[in-house]
CSV table of C-alpha atoms in Angstrom, one decimal:
chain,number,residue,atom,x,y,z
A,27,UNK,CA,0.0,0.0,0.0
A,28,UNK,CA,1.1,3.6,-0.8
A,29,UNK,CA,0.3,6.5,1.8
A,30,UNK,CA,0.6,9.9,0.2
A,31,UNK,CA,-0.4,13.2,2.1
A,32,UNK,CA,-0.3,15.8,-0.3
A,33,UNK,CA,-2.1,19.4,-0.6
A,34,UNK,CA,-3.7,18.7,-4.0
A,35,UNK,CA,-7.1,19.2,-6.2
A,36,UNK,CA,-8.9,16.5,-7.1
A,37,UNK,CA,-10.9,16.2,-10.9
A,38,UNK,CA,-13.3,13.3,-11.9
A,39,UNK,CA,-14.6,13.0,-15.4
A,40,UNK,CA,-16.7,10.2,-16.1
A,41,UNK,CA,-20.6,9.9,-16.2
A,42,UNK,CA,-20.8,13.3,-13.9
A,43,UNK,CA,-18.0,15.7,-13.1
A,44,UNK,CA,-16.6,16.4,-9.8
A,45,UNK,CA,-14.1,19.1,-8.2
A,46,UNK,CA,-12.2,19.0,-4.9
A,47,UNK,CA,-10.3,22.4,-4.2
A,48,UNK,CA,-7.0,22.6,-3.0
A,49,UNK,CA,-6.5,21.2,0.4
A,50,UNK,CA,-4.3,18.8,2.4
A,51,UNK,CA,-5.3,15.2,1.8
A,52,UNK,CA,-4.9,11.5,2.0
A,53,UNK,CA,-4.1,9.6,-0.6
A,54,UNK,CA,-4.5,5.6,-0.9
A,55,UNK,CA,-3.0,3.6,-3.7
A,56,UNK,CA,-4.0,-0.2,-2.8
A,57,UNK,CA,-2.1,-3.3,-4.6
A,58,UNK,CA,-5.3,-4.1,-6.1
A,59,UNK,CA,-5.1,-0.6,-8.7
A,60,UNK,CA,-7.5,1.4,-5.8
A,61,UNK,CA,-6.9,4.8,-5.9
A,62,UNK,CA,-9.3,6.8,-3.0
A,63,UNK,CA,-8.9,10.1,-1.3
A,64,UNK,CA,-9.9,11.1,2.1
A,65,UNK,CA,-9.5,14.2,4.1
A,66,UNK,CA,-9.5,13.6,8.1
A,67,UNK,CA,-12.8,13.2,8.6
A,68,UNK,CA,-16.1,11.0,7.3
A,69,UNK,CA,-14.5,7.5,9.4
A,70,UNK,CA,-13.8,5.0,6.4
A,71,UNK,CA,-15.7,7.1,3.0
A,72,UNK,CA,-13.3,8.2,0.6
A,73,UNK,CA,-14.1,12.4,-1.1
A,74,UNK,CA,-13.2,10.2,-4.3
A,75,UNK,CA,-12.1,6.8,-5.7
A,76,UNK,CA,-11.7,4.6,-8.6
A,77,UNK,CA,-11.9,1.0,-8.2
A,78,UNK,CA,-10.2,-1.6,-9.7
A,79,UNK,CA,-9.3,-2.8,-12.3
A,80,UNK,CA,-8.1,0.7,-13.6
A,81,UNK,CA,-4.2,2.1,-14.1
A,82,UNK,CA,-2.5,5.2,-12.5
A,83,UNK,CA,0.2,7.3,-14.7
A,84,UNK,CA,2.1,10.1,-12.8
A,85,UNK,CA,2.6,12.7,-15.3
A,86,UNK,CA,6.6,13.5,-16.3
A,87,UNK,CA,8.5,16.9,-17.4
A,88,UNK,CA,5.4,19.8,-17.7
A,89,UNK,CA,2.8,17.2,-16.5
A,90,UNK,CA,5.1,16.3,-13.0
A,91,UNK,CA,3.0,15.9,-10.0
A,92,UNK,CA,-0.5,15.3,-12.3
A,93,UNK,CA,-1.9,11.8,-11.3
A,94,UNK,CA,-4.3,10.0,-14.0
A,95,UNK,CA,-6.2,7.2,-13.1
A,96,UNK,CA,-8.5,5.8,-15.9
A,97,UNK,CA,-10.9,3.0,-15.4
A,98,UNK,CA,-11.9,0.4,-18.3
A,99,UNK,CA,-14.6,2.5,-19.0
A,100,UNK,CA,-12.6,5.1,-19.8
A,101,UNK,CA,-13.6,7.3,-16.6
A,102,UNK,CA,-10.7,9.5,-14.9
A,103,UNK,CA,-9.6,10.9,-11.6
A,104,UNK,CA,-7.5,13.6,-12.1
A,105,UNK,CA,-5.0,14.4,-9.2
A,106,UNK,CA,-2.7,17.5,-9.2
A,107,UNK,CA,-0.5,18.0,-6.3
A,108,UNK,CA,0.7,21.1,-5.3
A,109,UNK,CA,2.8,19.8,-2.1
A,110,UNK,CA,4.0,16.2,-1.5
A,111,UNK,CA,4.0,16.4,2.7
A,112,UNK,CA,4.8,12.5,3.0
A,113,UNK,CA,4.9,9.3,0.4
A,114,UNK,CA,5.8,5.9,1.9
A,115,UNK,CA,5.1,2.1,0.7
A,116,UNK,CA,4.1,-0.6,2.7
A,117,UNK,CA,3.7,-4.4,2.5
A,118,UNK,CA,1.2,-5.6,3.8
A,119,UNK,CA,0.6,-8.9,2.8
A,120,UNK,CA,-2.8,-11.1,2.6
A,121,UNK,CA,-5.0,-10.1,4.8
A,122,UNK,CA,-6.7,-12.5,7.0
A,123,UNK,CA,-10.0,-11.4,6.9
A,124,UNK,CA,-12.4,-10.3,9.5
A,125,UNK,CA,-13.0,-12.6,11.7
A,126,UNK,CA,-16.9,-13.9,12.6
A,127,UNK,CA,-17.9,-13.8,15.9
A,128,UNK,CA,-20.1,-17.1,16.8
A,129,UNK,CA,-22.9,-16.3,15.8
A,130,UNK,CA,-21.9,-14.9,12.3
A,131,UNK,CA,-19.4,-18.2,11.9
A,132,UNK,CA,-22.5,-20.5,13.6
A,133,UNK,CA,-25.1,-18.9,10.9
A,134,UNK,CA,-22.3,-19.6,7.5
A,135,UNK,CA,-21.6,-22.7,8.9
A,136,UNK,CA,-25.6,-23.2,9.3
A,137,UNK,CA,-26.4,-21.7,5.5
A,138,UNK,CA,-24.1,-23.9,4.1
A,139,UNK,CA,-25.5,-27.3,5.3
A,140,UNK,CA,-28.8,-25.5,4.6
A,141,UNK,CA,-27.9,-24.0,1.6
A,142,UNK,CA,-31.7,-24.4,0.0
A,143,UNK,CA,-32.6,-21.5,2.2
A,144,UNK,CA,-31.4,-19.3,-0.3
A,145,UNK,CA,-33.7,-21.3,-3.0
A,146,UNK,CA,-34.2,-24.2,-4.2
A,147,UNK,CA,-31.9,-25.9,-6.4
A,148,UNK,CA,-29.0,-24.1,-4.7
A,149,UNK,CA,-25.8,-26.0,-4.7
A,150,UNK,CA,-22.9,-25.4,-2.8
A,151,UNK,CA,-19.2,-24.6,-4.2
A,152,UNK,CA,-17.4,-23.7,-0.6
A,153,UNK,CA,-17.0,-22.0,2.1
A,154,UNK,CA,-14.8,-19.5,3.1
A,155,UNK,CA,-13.7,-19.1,-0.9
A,156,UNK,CA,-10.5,-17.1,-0.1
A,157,UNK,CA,-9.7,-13.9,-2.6
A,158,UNK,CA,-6.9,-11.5,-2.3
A,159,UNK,CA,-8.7,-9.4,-0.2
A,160,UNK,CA,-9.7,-11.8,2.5
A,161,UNK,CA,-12.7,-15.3,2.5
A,162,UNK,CA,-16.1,-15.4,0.9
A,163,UNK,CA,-18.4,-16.8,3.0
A,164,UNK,CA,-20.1,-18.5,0.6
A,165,UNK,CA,-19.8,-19.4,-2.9
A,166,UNK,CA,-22.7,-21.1,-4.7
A,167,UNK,CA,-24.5,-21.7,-7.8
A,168,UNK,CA,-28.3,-20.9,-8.3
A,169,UNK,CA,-30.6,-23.4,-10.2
A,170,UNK,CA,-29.4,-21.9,-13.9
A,171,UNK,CA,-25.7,-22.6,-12.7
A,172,UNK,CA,-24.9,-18.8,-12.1
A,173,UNK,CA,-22.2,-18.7,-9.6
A,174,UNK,CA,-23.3,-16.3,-6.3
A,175,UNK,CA,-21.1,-14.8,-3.5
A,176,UNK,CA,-22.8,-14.7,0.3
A,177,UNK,CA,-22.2,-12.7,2.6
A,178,UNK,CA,-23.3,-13.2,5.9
A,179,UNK,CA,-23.1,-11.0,8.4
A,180,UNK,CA,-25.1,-10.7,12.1
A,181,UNK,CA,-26.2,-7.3,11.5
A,182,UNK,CA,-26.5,-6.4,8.3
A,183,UNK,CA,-25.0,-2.7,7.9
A,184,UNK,CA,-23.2,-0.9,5.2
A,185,UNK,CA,-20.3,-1.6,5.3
A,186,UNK,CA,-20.9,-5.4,5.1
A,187,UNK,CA,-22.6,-4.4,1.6
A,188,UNK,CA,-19.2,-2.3,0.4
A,189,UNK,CA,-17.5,-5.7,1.8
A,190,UNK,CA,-19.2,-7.7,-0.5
A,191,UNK,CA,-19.4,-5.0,-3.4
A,192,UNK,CA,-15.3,-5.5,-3.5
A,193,UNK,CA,-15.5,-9.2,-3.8
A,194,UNK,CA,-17.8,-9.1,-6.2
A,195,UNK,CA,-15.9,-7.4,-8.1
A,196,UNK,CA,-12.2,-9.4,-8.0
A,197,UNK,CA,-14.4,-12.5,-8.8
A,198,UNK,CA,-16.2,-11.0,-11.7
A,199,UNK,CA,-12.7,-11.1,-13.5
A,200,UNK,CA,-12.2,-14.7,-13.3
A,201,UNK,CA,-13.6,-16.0,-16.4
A,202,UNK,CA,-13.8,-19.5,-14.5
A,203,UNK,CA,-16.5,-18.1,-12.1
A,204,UNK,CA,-18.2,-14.9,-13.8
A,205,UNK,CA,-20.5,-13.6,-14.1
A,206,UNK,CA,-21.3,-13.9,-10.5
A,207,UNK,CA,-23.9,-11.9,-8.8
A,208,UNK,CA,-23.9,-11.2,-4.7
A,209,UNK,CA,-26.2,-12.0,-2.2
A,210,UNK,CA,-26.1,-10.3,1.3
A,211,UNK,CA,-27.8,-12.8,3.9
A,212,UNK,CA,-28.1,-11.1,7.6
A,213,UNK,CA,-30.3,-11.5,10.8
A,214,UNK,CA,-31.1,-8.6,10.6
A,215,UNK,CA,-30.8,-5.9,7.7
A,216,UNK,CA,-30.8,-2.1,8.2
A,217,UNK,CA,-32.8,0.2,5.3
A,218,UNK,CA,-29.7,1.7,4.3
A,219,UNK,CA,-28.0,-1.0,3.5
A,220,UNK,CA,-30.8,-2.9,1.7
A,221,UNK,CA,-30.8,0.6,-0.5
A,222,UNK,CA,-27.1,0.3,-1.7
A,223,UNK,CA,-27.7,-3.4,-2.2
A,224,UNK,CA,-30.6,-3.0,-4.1
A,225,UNK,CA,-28.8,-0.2,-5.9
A,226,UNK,CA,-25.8,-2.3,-6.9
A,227,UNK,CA,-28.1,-5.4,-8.1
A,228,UNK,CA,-26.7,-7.5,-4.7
A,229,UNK,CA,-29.5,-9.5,-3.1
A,230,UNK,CA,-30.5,-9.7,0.5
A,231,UNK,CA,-31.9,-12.7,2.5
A,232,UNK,CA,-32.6,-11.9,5.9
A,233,UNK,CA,-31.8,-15.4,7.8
A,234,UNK,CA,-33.7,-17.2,11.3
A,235,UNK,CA,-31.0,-18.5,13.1
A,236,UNK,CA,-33.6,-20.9,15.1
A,237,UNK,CA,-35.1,-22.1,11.9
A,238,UNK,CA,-31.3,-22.3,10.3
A,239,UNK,CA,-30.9,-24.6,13.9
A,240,UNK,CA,-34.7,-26.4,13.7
A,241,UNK,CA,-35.6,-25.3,16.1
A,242,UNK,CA,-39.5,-25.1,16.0
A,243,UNK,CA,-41.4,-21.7,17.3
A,244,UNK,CA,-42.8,-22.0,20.0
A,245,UNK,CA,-46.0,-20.0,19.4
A,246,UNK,CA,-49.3,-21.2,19.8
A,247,UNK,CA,-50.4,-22.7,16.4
A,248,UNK,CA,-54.0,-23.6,15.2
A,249,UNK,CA,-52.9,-26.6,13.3
């Protein structure tokens, strides 16, 4: 990973146009092409990014200090920097992953033995389908033999959908597996994270960990 804190502007040209003025900021460069910006605020959310897979050039001679990062569909974040404070690179490695607590690795172990729950004619590839960015939870196929990427998650926020938005789309370039479409399973699912899953085509399948265990309700029934 490459830190740069530089006073710079920031330009995007793409399907809308953006400006950032002039200002101190951090800059991310990840191994896998991600380029994202963030001043010292906002938690995790980037001012502006470009996802993989996309290339950066740093301009030479008249252009020095000019960053272009172009995307496959042609899109660009422009970066000009007026002041380089600090630039260092790190290796980090393969990450890990986050890891479940019990319930969230009880309820993937669970939805994989049951793994009809997300339809019928569901099949099962693995679990914990490792990427370079850490394990899928779940990799299946549907009934038309569509591969799908679960993500399970206790609570159901979003962040777990930007989670699963960034594995979606390492394994959408391997031609072995794509296209593969998402599904984010949770106990419990908040509205703002349904929205961006719903915006970005992922599915969501809210999950009963009892009926996941068998275990029967234990309300009064007629029949």
């Amino acid at each position: 990973m490459r830190l740069v804190i530089a006073r710079c502007s920031v330009d995007y040209a793409g399907r809308l146009t953006a400006h950032l003025p002039t200002a101190p900021r951090l800059i991310l460069v990840k191994a896998d092409g991600s380029v994202s910006i963030h001043a010292d605020d906002r938690a995790y959310k980037p001012l502006n990014w470009m996802s993989p897979p996309c290339t950066l050039k740093e301009g030479t001679g008249e252009e020095a200090g000019v960053w272009t990062v172009v995307n496959k569909a042609g899109e660009k974040l422009i970066i000009t920097m007026e002041e380089v404070l600090h630039d260092s690179t790190h290796e980090l490695g393969v990450d890990p992953g986050l890891i479940k607590d019990g319930v969230e690795a009880h309820l993937q172990e669970l939805l994989a033995d049951r793994i009809e729950t997300l339809g019928e004619g569901y099949t099962l590839i693995r679990r914990e389908y490792m990427t370079a960015i850490g394990p899928v939870d779940i990799l299946c196929r549907d009934t038309e033999g569509q591969t799908v990427a679960v993500e399970i998650k206790r609570r159901g926020e979003i962040d777990g959908v930007e989670q699963l938005t960034r594995y979606l789309e390492l394994l959408n370039r391997d031609p072995h597996l794509a296209p593969v479409r998402g599904i984010f399973a949770a106990q419990e699912i908040k509205p703002q994270a349904r929205v961006l899953a719903t915006d970005r085509g992922i599915g969501c399948q809210v999950l009963d960990y009892d009926a996941l265990r068998g275990i029967e309700d234990d309300k009064l029934r007629l029949f």
